[in-house]
mmCIF file with all atom_site columns, C-alpha atoms and ligand atoms in Angstrom:
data_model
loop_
_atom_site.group_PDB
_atom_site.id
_atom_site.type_symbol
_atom_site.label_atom_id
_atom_site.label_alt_id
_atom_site.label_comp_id
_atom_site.label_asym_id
_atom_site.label_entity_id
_atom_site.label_seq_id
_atom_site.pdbx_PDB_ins_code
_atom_site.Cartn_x
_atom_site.Cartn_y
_atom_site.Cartn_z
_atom_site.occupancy
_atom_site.B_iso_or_equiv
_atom_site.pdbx_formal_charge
_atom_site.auth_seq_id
_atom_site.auth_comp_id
_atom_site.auth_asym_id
_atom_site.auth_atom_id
_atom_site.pdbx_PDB_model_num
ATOM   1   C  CA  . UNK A 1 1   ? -167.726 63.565  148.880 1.00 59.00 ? 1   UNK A CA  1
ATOM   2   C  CA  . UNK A 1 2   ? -166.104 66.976  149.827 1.00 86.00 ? 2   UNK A CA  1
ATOM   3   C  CA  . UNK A 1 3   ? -166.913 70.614  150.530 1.00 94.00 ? 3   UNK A CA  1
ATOM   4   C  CA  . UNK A 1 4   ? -167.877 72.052  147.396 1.00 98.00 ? 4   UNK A CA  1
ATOM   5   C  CA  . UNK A 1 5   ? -168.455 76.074  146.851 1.00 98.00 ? 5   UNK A CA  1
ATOM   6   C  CA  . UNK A 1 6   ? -170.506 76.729  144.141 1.00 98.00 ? 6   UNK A CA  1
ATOM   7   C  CA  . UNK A 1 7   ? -171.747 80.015  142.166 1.00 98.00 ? 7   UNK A CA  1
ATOM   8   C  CA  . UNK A 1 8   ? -175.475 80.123  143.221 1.00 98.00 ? 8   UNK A CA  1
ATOM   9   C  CA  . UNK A 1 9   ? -176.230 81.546  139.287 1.00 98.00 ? 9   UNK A CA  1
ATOM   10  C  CA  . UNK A 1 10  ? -174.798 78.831  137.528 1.00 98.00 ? 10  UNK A CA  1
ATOM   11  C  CA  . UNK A 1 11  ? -174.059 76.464  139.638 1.00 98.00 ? 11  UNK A CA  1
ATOM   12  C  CA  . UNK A 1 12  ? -170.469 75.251  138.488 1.00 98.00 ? 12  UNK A CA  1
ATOM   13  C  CA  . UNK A 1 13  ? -167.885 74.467  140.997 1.00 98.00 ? 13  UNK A CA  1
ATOM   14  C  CA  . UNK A 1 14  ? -165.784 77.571  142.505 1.00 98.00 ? 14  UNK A CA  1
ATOM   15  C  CA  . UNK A 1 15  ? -163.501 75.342  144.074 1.00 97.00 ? 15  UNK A CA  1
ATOM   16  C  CA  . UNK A 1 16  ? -160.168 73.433  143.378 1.00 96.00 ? 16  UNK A CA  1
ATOM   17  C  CA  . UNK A 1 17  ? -157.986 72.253  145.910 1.00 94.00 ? 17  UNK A CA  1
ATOM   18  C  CA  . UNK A 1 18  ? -157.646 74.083  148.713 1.00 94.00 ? 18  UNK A CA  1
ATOM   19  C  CA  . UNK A 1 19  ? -158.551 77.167  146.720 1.00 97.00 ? 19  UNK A CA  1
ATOM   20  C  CA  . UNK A 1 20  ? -162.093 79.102  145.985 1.00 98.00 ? 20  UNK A CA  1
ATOM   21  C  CA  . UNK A 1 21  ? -161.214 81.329  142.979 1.00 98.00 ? 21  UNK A CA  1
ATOM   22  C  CA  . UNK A 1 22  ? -163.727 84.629  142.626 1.00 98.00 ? 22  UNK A CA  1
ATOM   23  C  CA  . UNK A 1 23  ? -163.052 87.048  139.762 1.00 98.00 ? 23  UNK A CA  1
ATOM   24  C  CA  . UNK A 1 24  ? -163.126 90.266  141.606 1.00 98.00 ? 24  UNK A CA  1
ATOM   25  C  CA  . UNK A 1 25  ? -162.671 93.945  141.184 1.00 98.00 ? 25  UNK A CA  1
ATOM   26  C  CA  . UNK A 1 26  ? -161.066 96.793  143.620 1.00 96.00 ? 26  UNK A CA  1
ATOM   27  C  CA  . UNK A 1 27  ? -162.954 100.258 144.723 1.00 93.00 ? 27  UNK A CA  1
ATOM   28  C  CA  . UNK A 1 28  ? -160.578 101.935 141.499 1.00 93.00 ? 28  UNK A CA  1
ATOM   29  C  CA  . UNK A 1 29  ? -162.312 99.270  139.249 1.00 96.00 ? 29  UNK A CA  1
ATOM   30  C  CA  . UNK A 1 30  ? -159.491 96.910  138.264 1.00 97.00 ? 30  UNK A CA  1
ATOM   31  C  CA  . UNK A 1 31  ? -159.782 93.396  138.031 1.00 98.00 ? 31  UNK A CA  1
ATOM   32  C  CA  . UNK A 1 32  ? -157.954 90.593  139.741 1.00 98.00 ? 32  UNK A CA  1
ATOM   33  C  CA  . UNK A 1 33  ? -158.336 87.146  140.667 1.00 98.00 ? 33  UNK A CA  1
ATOM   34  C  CA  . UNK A 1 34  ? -158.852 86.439  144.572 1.00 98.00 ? 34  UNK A CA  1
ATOM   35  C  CA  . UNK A 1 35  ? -158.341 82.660  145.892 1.00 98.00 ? 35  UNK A CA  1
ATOM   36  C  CA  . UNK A 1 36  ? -160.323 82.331  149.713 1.00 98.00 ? 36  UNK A CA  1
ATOM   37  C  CA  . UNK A 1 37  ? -159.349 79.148  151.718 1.00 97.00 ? 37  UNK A CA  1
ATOM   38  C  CA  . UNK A 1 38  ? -162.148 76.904  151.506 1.00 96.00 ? 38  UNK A CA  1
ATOM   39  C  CA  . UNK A 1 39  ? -161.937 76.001  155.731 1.00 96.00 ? 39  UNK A CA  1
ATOM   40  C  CA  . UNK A 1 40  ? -164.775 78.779  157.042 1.00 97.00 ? 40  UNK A CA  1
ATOM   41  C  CA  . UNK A 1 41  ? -163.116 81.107  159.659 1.00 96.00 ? 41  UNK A CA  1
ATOM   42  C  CA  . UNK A 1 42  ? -159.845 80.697  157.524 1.00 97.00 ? 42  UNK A CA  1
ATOM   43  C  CA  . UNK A 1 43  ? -159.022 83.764  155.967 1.00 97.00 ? 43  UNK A CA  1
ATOM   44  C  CA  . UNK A 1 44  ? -156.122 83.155  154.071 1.00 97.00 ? 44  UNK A CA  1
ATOM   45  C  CA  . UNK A 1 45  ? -156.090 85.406  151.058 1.00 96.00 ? 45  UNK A CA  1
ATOM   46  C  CA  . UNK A 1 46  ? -153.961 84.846  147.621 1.00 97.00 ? 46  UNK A CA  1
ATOM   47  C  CA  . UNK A 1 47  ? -153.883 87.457  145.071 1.00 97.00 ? 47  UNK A CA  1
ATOM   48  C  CA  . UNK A 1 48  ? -151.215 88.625  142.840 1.00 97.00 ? 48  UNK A CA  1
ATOM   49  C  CA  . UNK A 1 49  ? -148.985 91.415  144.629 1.00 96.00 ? 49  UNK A CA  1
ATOM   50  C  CA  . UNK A 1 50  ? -149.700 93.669  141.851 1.00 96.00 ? 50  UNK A CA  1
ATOM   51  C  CA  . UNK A 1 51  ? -153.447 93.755  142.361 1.00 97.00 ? 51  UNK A CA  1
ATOM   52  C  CA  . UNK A 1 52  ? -153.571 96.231  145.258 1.00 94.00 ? 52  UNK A CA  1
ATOM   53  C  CA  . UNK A 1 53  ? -156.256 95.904  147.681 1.00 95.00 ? 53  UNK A CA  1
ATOM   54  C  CA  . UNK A 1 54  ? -156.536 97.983  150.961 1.00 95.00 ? 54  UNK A CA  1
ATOM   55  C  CA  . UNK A 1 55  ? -157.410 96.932  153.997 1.00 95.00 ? 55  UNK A CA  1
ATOM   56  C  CA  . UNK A 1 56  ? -161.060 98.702  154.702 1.00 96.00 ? 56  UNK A CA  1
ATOM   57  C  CA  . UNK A 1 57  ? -161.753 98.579  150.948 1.00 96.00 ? 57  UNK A CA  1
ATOM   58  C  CA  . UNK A 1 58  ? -165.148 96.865  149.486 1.00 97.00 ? 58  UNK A CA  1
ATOM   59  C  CA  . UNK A 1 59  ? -165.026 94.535  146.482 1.00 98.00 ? 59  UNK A CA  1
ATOM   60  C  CA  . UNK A 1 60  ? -166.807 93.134  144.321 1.00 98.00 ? 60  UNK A CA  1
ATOM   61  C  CA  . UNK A 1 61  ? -167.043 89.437  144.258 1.00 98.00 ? 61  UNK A CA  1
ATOM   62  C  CA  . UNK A 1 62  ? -167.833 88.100  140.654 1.00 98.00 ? 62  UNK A CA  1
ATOM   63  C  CA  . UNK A 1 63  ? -168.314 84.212  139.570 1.00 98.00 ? 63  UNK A CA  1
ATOM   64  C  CA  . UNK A 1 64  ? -165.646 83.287  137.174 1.00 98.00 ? 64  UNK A CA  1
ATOM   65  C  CA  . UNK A 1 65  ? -167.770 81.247  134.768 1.00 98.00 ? 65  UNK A CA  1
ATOM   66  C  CA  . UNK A 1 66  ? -170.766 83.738  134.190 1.00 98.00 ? 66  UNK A CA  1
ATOM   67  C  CA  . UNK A 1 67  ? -169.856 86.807  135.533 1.00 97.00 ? 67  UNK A CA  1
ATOM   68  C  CA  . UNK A 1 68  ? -172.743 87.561  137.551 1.00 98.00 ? 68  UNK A CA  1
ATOM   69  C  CA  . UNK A 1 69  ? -172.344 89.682  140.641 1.00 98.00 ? 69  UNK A CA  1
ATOM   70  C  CA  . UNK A 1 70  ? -171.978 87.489  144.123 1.00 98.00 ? 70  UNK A CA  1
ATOM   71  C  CA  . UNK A 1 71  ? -174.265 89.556  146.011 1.00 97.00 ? 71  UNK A CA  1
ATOM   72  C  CA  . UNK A 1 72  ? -175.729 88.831  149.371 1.00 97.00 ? 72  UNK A CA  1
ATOM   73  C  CA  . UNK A 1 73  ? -179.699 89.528  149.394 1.00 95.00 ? 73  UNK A CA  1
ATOM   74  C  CA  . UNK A 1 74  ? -178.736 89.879  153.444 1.00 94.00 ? 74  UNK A CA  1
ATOM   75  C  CA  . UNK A 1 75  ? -176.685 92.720  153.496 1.00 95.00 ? 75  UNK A CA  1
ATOM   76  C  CA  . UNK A 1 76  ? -174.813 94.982  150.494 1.00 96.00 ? 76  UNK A CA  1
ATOM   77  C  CA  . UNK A 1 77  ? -171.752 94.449  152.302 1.00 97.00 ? 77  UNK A CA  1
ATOM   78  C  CA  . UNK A 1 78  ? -171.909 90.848  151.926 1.00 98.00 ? 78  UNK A CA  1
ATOM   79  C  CA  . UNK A 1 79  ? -170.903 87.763  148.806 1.00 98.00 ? 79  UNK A CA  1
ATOM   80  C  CA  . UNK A 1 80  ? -172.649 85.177  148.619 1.00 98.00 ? 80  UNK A CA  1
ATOM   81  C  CA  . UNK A 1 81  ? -172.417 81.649  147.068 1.00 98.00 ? 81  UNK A CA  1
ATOM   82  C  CA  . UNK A 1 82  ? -173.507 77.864  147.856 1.00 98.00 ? 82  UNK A CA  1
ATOM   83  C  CA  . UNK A 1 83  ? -171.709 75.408  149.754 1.00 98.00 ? 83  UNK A CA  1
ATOM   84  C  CA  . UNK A 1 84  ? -172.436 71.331  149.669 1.00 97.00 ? 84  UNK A CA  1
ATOM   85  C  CA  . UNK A 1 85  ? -170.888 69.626  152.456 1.00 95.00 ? 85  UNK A CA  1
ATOM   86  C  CA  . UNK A 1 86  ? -169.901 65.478  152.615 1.00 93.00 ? 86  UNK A CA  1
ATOM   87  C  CA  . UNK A 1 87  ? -173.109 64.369  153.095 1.00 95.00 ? 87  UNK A CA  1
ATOM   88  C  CA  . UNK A 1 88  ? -173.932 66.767  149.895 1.00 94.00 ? 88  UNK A CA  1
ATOM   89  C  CA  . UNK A 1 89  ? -176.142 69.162  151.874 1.00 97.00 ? 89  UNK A CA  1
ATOM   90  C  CA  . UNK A 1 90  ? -176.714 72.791  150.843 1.00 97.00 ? 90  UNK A CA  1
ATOM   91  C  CA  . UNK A 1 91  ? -175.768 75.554  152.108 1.00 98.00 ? 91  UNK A CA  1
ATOM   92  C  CA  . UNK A 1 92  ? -176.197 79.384  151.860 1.00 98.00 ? 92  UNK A CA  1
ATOM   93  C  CA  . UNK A 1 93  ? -172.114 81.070  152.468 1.00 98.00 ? 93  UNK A CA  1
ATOM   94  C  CA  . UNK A 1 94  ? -172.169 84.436  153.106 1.00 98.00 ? 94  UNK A CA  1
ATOM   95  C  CA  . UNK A 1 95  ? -169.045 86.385  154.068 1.00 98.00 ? 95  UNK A CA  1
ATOM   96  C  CA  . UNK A 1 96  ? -167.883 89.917  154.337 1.00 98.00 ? 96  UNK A CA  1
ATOM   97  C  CA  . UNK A 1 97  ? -166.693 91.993  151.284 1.00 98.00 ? 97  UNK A CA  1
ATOM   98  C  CA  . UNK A 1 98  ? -164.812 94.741  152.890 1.00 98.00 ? 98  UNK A CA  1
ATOM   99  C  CA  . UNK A 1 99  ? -160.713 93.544  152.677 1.00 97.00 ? 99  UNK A CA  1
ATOM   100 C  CA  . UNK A 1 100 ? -159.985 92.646  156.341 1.00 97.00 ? 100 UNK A CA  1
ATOM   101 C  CA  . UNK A 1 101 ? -163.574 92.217  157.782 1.00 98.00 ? 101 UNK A CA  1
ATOM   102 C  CA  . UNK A 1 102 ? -163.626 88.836  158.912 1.00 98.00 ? 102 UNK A CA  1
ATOM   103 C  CA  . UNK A 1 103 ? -167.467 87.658  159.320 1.00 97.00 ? 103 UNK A CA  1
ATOM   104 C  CA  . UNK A 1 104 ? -168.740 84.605  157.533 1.00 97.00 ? 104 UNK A CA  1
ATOM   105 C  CA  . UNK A 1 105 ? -172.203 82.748  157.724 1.00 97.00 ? 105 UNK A CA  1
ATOM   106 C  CA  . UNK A 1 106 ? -173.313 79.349  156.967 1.00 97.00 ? 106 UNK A CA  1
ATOM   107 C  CA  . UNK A 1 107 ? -177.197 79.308  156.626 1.00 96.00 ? 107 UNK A CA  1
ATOM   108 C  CA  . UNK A 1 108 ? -179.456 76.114  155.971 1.00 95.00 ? 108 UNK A CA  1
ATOM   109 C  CA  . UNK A 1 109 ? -183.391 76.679  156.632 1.00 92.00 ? 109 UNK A CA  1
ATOM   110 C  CA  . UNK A 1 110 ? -183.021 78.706  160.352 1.00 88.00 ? 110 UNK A CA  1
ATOM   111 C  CA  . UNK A 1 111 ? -179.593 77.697  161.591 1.00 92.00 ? 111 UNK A CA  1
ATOM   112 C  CA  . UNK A 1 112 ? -176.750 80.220  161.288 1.00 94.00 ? 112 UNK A CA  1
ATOM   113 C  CA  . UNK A 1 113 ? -173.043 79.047  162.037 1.00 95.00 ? 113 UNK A CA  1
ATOM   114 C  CA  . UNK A 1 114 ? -170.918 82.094  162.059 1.00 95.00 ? 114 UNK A CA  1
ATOM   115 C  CA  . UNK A 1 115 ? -166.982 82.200  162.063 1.00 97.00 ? 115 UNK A CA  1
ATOM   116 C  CA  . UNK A 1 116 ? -164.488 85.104  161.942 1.00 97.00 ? 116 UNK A CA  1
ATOM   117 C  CA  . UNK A 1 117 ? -163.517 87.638  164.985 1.00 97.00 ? 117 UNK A CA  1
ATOM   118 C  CA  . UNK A 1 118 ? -166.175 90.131  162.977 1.00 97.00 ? 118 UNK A CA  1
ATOM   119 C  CA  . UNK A 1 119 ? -169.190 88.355  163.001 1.00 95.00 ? 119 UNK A CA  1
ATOM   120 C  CA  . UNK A 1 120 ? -171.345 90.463  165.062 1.00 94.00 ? 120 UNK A CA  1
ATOM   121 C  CA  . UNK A 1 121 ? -170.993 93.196  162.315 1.00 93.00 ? 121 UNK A CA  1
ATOM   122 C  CA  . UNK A 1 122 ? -174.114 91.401  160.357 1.00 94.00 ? 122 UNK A CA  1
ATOM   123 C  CA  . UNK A 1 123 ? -175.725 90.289  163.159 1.00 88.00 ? 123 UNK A CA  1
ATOM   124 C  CA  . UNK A 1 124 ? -179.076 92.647  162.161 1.00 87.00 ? 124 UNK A CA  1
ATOM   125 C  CA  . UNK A 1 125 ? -179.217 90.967  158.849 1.00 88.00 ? 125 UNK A CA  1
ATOM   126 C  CA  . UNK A 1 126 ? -179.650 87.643  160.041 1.00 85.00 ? 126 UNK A CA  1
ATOM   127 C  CA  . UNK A 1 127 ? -182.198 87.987  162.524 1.00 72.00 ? 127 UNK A CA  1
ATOM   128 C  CA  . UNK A 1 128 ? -184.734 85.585  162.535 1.00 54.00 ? 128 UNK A CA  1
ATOM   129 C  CA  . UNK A 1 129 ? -181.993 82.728  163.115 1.00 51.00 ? 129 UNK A CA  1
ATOM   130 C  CA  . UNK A 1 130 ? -181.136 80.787  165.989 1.00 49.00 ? 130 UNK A CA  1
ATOM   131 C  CA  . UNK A 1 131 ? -178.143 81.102  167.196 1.00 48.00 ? 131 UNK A CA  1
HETATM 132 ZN ZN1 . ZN  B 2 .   ? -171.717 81.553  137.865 1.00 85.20 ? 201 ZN  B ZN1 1
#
């Protein structure tokens, strides 16, 4: 079995290949299709050129099968969605929205993995963990 990423509303699979597709939408409010690398701590972003996003900028991180909202219940700044690893255990995957912010969090019960240069950003909002 491998990683899977799924939406945490409906469940289907965000992942194909080495690709997690979000539907997403920019600070101006247009809409474009964002593909994150599935390896946490890899931040490897694919968008079409002519969806502009700016470094600094906040988006919104929507699931492409039911459109709900990815929202982290941690922090506003934060998406979140489910991850099942080989041995097909859950887990909660919650990264940074802002374009450039690198800070990503793997949760099960009290254990927090974090990855990304800007994980102590979100450090308040996951107190309560061991680290
Ligand atoms: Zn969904």
């Amino acid at each position: 079995m491998n990683t899977d990423f799924k939406c945490p509303h409906c469940l289907n699979l965000l992942n194909v290949g080495d690709n997690i597709v979000f539907s997403t939408r920019n600070s101006w409010g247009k809409q474009g299709l964002i593909i994150l690398h599935p390896e946490l701590g890899n931040y490897t972003v694919i968008k079409h050129p002519g969806f502009e996003v700016l470094e600094g900028e906040i988006l919104e991180f929507y699931c492409p099968f039911c459109s709900k909202q990815l929202l982290s219940a941690r922090n506003a700044n934060l998406a979140s969605i489910l991850m099942s690893d080989e041995n097909g255990i859950e887990y909660e995957i919650h990264f940074s929205r802002i374009a450039g912010q690198h800070s990503t969090y793997k949760i099960i019960g009290q254990n927090i993995d974090i990855y990304g240069e800007d994980a102590a950003e979100y450090f308040d909002a996951f107190n309560g963990g061991s680290w």
